[in-house]
mmCIF file of C-alpha atoms and ligand atoms in Angstrom:
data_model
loop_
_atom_site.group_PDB
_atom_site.id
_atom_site.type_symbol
_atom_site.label_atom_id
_atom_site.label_comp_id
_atom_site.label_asym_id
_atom_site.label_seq_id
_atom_site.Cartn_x
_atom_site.Cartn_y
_atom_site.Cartn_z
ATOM 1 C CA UNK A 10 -19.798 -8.568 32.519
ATOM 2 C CA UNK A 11 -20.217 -5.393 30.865
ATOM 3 C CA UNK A 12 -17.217 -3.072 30.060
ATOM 4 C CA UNK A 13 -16.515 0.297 32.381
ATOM 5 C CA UNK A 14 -16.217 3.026 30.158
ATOM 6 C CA UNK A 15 -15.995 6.922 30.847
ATOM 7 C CA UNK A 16 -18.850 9.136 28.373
ATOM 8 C CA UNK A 17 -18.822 13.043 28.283
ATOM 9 C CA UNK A 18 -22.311 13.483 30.388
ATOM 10 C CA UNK A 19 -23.348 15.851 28.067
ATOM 11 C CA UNK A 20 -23.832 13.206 25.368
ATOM 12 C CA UNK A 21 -26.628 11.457 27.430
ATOM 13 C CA UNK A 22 -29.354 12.731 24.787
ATOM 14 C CA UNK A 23 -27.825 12.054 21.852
ATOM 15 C CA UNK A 24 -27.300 8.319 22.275
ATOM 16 C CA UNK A 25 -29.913 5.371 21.874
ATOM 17 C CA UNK A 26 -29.594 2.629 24.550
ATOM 18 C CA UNK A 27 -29.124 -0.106 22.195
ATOM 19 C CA UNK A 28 -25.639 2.029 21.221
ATOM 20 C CA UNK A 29 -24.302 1.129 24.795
ATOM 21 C CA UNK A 30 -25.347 -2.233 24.889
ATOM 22 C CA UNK A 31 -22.650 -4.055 27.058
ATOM 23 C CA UNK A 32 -20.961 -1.192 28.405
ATOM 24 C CA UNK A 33 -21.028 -0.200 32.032
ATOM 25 C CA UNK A 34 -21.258 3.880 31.716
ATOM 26 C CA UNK A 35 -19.922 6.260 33.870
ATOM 27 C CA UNK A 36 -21.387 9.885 32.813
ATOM 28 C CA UNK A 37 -18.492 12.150 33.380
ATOM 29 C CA UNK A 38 -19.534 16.051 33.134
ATOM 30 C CA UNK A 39 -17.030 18.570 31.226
ATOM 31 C CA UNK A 40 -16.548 20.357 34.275
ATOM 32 C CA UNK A 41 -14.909 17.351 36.221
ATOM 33 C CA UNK A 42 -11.589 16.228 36.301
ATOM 34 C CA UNK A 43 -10.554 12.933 34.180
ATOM 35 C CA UNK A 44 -10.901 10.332 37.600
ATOM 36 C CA UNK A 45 -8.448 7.754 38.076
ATOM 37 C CA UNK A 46 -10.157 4.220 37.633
ATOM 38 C CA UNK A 47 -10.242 1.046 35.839
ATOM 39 C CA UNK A 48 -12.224 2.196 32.704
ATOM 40 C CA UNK A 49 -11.505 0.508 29.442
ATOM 41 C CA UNK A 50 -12.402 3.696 27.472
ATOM 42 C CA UNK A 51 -13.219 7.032 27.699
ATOM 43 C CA UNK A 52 -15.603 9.380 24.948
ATOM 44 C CA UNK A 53 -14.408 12.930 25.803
ATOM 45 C CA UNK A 54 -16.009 16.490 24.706
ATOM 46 C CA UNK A 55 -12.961 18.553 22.397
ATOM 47 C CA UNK A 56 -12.713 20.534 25.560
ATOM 48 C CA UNK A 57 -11.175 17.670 28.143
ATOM 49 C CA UNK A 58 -7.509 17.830 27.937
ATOM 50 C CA UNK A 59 -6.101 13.996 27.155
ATOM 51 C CA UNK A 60 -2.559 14.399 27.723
ATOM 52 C CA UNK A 61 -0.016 11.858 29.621
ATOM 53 C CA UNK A 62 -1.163 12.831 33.538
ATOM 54 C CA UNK A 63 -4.936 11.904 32.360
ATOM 55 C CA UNK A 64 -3.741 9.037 30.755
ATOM 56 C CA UNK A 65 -1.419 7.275 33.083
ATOM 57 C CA UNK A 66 -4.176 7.535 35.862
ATOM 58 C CA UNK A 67 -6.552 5.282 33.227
ATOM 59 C CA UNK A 68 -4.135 2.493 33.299
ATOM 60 C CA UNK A 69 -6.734 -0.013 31.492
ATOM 61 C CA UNK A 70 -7.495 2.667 29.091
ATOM 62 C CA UNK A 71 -7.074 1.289 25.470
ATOM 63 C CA UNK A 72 -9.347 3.808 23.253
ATOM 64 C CA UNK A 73 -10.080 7.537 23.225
ATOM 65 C CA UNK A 74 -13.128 7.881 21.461
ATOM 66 C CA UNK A 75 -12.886 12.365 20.882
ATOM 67 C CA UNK A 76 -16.387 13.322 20.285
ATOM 68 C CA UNK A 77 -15.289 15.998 17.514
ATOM 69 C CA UNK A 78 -12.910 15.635 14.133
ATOM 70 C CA UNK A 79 -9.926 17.944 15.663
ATOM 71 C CA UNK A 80 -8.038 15.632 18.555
ATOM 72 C CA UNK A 81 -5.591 18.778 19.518
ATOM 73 C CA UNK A 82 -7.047 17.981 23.067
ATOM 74 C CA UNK A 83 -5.194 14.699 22.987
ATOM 75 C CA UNK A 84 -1.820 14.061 23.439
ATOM 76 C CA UNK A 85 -1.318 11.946 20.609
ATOM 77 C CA UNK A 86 2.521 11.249 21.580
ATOM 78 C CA UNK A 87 0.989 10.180 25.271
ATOM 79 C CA UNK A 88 -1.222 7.984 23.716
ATOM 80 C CA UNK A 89 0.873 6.092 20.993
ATOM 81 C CA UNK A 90 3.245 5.384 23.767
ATOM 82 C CA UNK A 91 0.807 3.928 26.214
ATOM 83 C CA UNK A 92 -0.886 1.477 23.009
ATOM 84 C CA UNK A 93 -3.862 3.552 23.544
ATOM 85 C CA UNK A 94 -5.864 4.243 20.085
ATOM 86 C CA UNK A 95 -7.386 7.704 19.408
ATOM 87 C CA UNK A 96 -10.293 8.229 16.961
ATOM 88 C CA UNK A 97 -12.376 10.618 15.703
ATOM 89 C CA UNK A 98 -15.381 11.384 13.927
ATOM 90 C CA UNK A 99 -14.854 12.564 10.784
ATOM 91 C CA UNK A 100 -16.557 13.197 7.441
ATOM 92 C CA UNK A 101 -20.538 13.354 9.398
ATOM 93 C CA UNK A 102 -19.743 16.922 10.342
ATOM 94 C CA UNK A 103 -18.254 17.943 6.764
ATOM 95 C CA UNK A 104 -21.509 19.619 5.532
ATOM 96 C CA UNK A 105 -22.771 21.384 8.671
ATOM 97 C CA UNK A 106 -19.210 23.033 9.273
ATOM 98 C CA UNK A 107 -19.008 23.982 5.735
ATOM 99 C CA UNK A 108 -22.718 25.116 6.085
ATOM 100 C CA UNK A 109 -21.643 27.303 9.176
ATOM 101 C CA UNK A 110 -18.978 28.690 7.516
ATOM 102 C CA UNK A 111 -20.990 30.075 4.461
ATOM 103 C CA UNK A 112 -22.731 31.659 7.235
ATOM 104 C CA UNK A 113 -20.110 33.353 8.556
ATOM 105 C CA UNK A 114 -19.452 34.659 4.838
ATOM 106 C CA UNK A 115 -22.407 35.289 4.235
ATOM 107 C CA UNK A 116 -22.628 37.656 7.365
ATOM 108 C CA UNK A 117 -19.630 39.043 7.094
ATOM 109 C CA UNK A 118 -20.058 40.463 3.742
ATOM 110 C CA UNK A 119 -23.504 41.733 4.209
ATOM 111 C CA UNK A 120 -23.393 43.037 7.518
ATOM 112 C CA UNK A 121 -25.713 41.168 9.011
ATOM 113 C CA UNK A 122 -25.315 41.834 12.903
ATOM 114 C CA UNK A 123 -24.952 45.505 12.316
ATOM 115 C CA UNK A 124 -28.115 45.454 10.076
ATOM 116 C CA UNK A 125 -30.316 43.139 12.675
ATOM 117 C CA UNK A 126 -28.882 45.406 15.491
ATOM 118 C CA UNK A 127 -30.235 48.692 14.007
ATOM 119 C CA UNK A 128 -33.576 46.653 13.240
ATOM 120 C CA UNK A 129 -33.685 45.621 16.806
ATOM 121 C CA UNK A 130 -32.343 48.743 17.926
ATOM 122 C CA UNK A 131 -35.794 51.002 16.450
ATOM 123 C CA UNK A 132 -32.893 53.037 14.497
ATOM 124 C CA UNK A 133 -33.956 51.920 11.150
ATOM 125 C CA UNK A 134 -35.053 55.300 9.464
ATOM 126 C CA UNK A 135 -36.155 52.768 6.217
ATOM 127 C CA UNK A 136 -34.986 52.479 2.819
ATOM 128 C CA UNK A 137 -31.818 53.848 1.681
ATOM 129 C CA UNK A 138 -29.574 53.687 -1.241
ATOM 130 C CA UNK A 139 -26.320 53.467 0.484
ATOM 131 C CA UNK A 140 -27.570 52.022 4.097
ATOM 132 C CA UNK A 141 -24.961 49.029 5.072
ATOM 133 C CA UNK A 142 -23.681 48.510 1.608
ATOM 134 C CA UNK A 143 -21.440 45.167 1.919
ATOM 135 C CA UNK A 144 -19.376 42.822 -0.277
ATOM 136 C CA UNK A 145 -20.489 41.581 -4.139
ATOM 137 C CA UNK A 146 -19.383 37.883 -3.902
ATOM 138 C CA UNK A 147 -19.582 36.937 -7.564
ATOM 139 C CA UNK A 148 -15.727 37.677 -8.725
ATOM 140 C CA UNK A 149 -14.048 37.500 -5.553
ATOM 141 C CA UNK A 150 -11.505 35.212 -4.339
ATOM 142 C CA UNK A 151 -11.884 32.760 -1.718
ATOM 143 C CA UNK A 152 -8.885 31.458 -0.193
ATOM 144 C CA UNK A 153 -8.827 28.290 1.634
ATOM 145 C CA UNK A 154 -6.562 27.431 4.362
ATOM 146 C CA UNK A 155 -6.774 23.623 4.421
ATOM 147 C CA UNK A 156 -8.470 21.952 1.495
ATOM 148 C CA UNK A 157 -9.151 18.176 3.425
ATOM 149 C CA UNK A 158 -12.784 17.182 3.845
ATOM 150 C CA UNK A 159 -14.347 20.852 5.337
ATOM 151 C CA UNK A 160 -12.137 23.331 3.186
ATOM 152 C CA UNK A 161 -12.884 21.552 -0.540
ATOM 153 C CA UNK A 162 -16.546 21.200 1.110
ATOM 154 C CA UNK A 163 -16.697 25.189 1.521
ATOM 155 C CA UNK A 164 -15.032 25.462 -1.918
ATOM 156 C CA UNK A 165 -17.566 23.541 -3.848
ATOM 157 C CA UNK A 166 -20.741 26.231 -1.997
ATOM 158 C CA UNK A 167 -18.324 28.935 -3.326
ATOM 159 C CA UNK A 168 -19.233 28.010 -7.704
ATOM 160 C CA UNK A 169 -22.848 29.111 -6.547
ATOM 161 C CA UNK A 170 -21.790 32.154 -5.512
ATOM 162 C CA UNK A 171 -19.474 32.628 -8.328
ATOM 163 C CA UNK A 172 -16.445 33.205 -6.437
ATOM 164 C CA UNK A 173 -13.126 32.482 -7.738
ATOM 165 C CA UNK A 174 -11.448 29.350 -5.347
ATOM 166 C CA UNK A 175 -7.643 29.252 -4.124
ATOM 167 C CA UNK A 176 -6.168 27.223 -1.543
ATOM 168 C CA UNK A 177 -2.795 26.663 0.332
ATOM 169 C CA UNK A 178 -2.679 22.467 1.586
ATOM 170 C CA UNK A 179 0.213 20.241 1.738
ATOM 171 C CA UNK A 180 -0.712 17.925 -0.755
ATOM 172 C CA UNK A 181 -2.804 19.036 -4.073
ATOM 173 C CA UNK A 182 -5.975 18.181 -4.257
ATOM 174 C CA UNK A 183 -7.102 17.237 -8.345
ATOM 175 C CA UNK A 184 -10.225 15.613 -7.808
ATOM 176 C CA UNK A 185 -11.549 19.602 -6.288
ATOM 177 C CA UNK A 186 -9.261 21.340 -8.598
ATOM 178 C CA UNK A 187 -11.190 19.875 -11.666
ATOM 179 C CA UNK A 188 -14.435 20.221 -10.129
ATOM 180 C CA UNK A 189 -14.285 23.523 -8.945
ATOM 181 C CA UNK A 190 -11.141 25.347 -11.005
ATOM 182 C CA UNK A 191 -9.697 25.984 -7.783
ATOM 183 C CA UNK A 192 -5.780 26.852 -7.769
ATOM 184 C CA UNK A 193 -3.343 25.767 -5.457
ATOM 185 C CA UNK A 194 -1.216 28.198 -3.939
ATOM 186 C CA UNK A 195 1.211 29.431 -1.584
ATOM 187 C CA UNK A 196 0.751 30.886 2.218
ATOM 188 C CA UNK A 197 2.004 33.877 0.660
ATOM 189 C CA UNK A 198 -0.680 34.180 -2.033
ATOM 190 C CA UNK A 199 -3.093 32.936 -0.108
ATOM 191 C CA UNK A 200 -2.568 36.192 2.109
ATOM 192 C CA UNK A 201 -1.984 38.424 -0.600
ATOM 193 C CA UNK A 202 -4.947 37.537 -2.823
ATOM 194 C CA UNK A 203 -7.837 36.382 -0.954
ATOM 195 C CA UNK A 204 -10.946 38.578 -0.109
ATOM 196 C CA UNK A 205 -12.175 36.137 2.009
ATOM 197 C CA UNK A 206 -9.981 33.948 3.796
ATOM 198 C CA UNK A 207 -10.838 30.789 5.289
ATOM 199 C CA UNK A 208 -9.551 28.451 7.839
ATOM 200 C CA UNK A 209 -9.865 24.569 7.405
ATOM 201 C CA UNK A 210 -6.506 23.325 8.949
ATOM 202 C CA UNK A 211 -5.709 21.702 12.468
ATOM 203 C CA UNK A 212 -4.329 23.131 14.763
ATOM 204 C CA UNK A 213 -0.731 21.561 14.708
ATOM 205 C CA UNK A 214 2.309 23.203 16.225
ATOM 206 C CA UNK A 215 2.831 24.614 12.283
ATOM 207 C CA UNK A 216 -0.526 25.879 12.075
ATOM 208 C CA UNK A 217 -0.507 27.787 15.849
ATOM 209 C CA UNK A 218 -0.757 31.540 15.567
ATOM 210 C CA UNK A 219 -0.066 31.451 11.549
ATOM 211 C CA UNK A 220 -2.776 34.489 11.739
ATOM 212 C CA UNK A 221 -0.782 37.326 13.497
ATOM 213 C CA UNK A 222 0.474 40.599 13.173
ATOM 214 C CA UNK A 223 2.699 40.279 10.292
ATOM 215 C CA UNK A 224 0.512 38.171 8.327
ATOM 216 C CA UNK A 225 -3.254 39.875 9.447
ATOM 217 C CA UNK A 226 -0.543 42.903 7.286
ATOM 218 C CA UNK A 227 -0.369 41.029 4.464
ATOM 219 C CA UNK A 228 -4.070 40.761 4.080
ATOM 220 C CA UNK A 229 -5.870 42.464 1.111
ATOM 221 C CA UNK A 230 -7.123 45.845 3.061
ATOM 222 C CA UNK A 231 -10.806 44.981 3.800
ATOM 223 C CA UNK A 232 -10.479 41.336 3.467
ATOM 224 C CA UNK A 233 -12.774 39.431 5.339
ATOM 225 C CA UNK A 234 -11.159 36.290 7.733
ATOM 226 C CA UNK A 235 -13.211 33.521 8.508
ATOM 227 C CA UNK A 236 -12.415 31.067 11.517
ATOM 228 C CA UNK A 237 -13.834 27.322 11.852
ATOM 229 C CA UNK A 238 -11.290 25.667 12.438
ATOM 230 C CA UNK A 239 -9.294 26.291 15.485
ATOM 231 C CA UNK A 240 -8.918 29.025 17.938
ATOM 232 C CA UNK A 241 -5.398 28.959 18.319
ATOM 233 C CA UNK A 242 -4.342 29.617 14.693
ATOM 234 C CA UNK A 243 -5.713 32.959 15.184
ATOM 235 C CA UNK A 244 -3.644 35.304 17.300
ATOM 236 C CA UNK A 245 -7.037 36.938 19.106
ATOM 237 C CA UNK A 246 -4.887 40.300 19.804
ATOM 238 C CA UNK A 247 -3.367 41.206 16.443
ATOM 239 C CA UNK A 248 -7.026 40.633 14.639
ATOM 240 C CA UNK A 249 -8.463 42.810 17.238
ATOM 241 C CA UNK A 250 -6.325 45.540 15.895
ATOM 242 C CA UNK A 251 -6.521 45.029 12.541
ATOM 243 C CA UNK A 252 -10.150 45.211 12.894
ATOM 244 C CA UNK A 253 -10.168 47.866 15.190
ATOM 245 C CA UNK A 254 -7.472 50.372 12.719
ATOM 246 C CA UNK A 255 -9.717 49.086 9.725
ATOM 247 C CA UNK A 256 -7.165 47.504 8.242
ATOM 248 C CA UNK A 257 -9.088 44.044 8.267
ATOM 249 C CA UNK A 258 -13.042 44.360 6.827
ATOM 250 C CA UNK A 259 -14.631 41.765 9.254
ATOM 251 C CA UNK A 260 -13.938 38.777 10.864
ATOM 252 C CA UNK A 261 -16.484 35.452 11.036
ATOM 253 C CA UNK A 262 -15.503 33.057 14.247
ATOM 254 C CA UNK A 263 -16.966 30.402 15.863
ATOM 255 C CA UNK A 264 -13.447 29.153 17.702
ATOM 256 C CA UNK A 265 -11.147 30.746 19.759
ATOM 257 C CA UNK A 266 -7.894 29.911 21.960
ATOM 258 C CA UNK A 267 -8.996 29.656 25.343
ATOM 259 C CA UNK A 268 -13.053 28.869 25.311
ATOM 260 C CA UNK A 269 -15.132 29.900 26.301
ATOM 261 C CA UNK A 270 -12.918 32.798 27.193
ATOM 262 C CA UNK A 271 -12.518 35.638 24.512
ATOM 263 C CA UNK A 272 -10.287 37.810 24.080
ATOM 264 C CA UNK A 273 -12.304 41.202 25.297
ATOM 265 C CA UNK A 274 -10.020 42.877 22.702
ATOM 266 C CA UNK A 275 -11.855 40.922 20.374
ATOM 267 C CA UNK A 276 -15.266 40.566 21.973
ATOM 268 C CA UNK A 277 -15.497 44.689 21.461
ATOM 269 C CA UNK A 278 -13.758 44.889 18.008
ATOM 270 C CA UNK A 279 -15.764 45.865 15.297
ATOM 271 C CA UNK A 280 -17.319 44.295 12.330
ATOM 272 C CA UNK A 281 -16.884 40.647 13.792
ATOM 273 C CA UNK A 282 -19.564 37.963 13.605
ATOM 274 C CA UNK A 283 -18.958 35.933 16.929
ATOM 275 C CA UNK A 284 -20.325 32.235 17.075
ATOM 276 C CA UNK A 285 -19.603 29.732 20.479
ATOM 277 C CA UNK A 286 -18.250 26.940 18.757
ATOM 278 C CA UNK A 287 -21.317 25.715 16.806
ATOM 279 C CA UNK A 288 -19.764 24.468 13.517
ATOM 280 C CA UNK A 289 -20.958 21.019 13.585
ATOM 281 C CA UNK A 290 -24.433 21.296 15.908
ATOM 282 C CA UNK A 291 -26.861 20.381 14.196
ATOM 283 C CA UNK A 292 -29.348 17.664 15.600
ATOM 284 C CA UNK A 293 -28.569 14.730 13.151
ATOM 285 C CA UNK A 294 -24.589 15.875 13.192
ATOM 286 C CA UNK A 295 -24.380 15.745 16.528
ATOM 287 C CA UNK A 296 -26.150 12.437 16.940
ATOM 288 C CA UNK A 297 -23.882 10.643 14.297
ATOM 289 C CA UNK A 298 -20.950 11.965 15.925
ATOM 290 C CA UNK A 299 -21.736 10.506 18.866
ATOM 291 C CA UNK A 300 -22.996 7.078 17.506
ATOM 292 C CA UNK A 301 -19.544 7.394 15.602
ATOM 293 C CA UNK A 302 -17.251 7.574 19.033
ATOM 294 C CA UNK A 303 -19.730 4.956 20.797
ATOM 295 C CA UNK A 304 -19.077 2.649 17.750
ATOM 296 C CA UNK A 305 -15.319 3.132 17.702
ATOM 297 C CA UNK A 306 -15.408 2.218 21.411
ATOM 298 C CA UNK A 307 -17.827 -0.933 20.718
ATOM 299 C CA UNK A 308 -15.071 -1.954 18.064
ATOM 300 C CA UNK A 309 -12.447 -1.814 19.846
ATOM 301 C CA UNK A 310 -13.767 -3.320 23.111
ATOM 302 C CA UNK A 311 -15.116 -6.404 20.668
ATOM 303 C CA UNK A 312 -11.368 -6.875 19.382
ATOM 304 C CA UNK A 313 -12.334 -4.868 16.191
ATOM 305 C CA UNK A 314 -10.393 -2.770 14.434
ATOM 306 C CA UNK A 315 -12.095 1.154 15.349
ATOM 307 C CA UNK A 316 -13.983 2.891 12.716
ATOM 308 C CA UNK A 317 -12.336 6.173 12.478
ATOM 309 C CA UNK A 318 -8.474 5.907 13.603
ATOM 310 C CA UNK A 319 -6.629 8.669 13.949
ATOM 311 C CA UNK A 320 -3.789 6.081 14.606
ATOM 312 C CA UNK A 321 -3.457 2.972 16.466
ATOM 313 C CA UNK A 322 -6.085 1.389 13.710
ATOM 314 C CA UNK A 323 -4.701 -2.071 14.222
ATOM 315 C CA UNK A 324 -5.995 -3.608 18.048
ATOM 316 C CA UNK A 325 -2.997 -4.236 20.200
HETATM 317 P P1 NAP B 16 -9.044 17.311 7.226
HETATM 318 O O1 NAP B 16 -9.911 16.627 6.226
HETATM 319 O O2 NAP B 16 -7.982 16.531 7.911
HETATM 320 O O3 NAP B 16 -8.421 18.603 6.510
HETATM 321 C C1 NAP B 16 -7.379 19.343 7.064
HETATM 322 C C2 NAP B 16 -6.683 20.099 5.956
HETATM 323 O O4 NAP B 16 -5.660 20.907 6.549
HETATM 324 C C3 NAP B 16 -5.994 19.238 4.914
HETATM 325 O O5 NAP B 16 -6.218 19.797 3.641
HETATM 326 C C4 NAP B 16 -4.518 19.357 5.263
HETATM 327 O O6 NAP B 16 -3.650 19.234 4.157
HETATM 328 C C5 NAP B 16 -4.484 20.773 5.761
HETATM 329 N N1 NAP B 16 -3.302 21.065 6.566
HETATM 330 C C6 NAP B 16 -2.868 20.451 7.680
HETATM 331 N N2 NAP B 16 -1.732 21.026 8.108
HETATM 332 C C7 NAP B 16 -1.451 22.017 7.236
HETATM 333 C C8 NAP B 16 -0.411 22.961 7.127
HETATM 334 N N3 NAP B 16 0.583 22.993 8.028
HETATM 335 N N4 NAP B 16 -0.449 23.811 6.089
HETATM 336 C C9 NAP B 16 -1.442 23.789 5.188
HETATM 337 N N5 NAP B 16 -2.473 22.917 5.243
HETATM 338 C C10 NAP B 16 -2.465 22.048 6.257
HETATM 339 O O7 NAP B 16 -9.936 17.928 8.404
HETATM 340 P P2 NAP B 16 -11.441 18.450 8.312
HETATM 341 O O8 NAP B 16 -12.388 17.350 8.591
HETATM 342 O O9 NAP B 16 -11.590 19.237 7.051
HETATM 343 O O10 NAP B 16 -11.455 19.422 9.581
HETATM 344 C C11 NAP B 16 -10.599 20.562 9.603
HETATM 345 C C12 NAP B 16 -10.556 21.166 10.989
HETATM 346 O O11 NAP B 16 -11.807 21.806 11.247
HETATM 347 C C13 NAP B 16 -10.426 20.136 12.127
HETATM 348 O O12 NAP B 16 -9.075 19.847 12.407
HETATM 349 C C14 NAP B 16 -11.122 20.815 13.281
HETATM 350 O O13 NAP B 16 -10.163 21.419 14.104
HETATM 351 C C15 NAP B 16 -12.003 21.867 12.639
HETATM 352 N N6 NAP B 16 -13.450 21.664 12.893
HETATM 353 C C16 NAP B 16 -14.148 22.611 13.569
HETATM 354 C C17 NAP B 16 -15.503 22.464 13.765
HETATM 355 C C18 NAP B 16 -16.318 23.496 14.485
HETATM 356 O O14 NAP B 16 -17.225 23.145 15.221
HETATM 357 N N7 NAP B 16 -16.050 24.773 14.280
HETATM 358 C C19 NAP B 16 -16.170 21.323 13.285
HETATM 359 C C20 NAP B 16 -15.432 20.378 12.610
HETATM 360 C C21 NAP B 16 -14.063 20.557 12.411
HETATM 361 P P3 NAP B 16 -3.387 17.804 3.441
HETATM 362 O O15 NAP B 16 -4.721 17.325 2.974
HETATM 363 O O16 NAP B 16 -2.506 18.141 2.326
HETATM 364 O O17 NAP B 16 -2.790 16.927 4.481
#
């Protein structure tokens, strides 16, 4: 008999039938409550909420199989206490993240929706010496928030570009270090020295809100903030005014605290490069993430150990 399990709808296309071989699939569409059922498993989109009410109504339930490397939409706690393994899929969306990032960089320092809106607008009176001068790269510092698998990856694009590398993580990270010359640093020189900062940390109950008022202050004046990580380590108000006094030189997101939902602060502030959460979709990321929670959930199903644990790596 084949195995009831719950899949995010919206990964339909991305999957090959021989990857559900033995499972009994129930397509569940982001816009519909968890159900309460038998299932053995469920592969959820980052934006279904996994906490102990979803969980307890899956009483079979023994693997959550996020579709996405961040698993802040699971209750982790919930989960542990119900013998319920989480996983992930890490490491196959490393290069498109860090790819998205550079081109939030990228745009931020050159200007680019200001420039393709006077194109588009017919405004462009043609060549001029000082028309949307931006950001030299080559000498600047780029300061990492996070230096795991996505932040070194965004540090080792920034040699090419000449950039000097810092970065604030919990542990240091030689290996990058030597590669790169990056220097490891605190939160507070981080702040203070970076031209371009760059988020690469979870969101974690430390990491919540860490950009706010007081620290958007202790930015370089003109610095450039650049979001892929998380939403909610961003305080969407606060960088709204600091772009909007100035203070702040642009800001590159693609994730925000309550998506789709923006701040409209925000959404009207100036000199911000605005992305819906596209850091890993790209056609062969998004199918190996997918094969990657299918796979944890064949695993585990089989008696196997999962691929990618976030915990729970040994099968009760
Ligand atoms: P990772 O390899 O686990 O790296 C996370 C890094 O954050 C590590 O360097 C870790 O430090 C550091 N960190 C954690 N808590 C910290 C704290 N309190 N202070 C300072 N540093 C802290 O994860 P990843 O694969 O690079 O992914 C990073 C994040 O990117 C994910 O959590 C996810 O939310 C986000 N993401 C977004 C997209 C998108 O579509 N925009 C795509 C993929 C991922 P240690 O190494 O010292 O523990």
């Amino acid at each position: 008999m084949n195995s009831p399990v719950l899949v995010a709808a919206e990964l339909k296309g991305l999957l090959e039938p021989d990857q559900l071989a033995g499972l009994d699939v129930t397509w569940l569409p982001a816009d519909q409550a968890t159900p309460k059922g038998d299932w053995l498993a469920i592969v959820p989109l980052l934006s279904r909420w996994m906490g102990g009410t979803e969980l307890k109504q899956l009483p079979k339930l023994r693997i959550v199989a996020n579709c996405a490397v961040g698993y802040d939409n699971v209750d982790v706690v919930a989960a542990e206490m119900r013998k319920v393994i989480v996983t992930n899929t890490p490491n196959v969306l490393t290069d498109a993240t860090a790819d998205l990032t550079w081109t939030l960089i990228l745009a931020c320092a050159r200007r680019l929706v200001e420039a393709i809106d006077l194109v588009r607008g017919g405004r462009w009176a043609g060549w001029h010496p000082e028309l949307l001068l931006g950001v030299e790269l080559r000498g600047r510092t780029l300061g990492l928030f996070g230096a795991g698998r996505i932040g070194q990856a965004v540090g080792r694009r920034a040699v090419t570009f000449g950039l000097r590398i810092i970065y604030a993580a919990r542990t240091a990270k030689t290996d990058f270090q030597r590669d790169t010359g990056a220097e490891r640093v605190d939160w507070s020189r981080l702040l203070t020295e970076s031209d371009i900062l760059s988020l690469h940390a979870p969101s974690t109950p430390e990491t919540k809100g860490i950009i706010n008022s007081d620290t958007l202050g202790r930015m370089k004046p003109g610095a450039i903030l650049v979001n892929t990580a998380r939403g909610d380590l961003v305080r969407e108000e606060a960088l709204a005014i600091a772009l909007e006094e100035g203070r702040l030189g642009a800001a590159g997101l693609d994730v925000y605290a309550d998506e789709p939902a923006i701040h409209p602060r925000l959404r009207a502030a100036p000199r911000t490069v605005l992305l819906p959460h596209i850091g890993s979709a790209t056609h062969d990321t998004r199918r190996k993430m997918a094969a990657i929670a299918v796979a944890n959930v064949q695993a585990v199903l089989q008696g196997k150990a999962p691929l990618t644990p976030v915990f729970g790596g040994t099968v009760p």
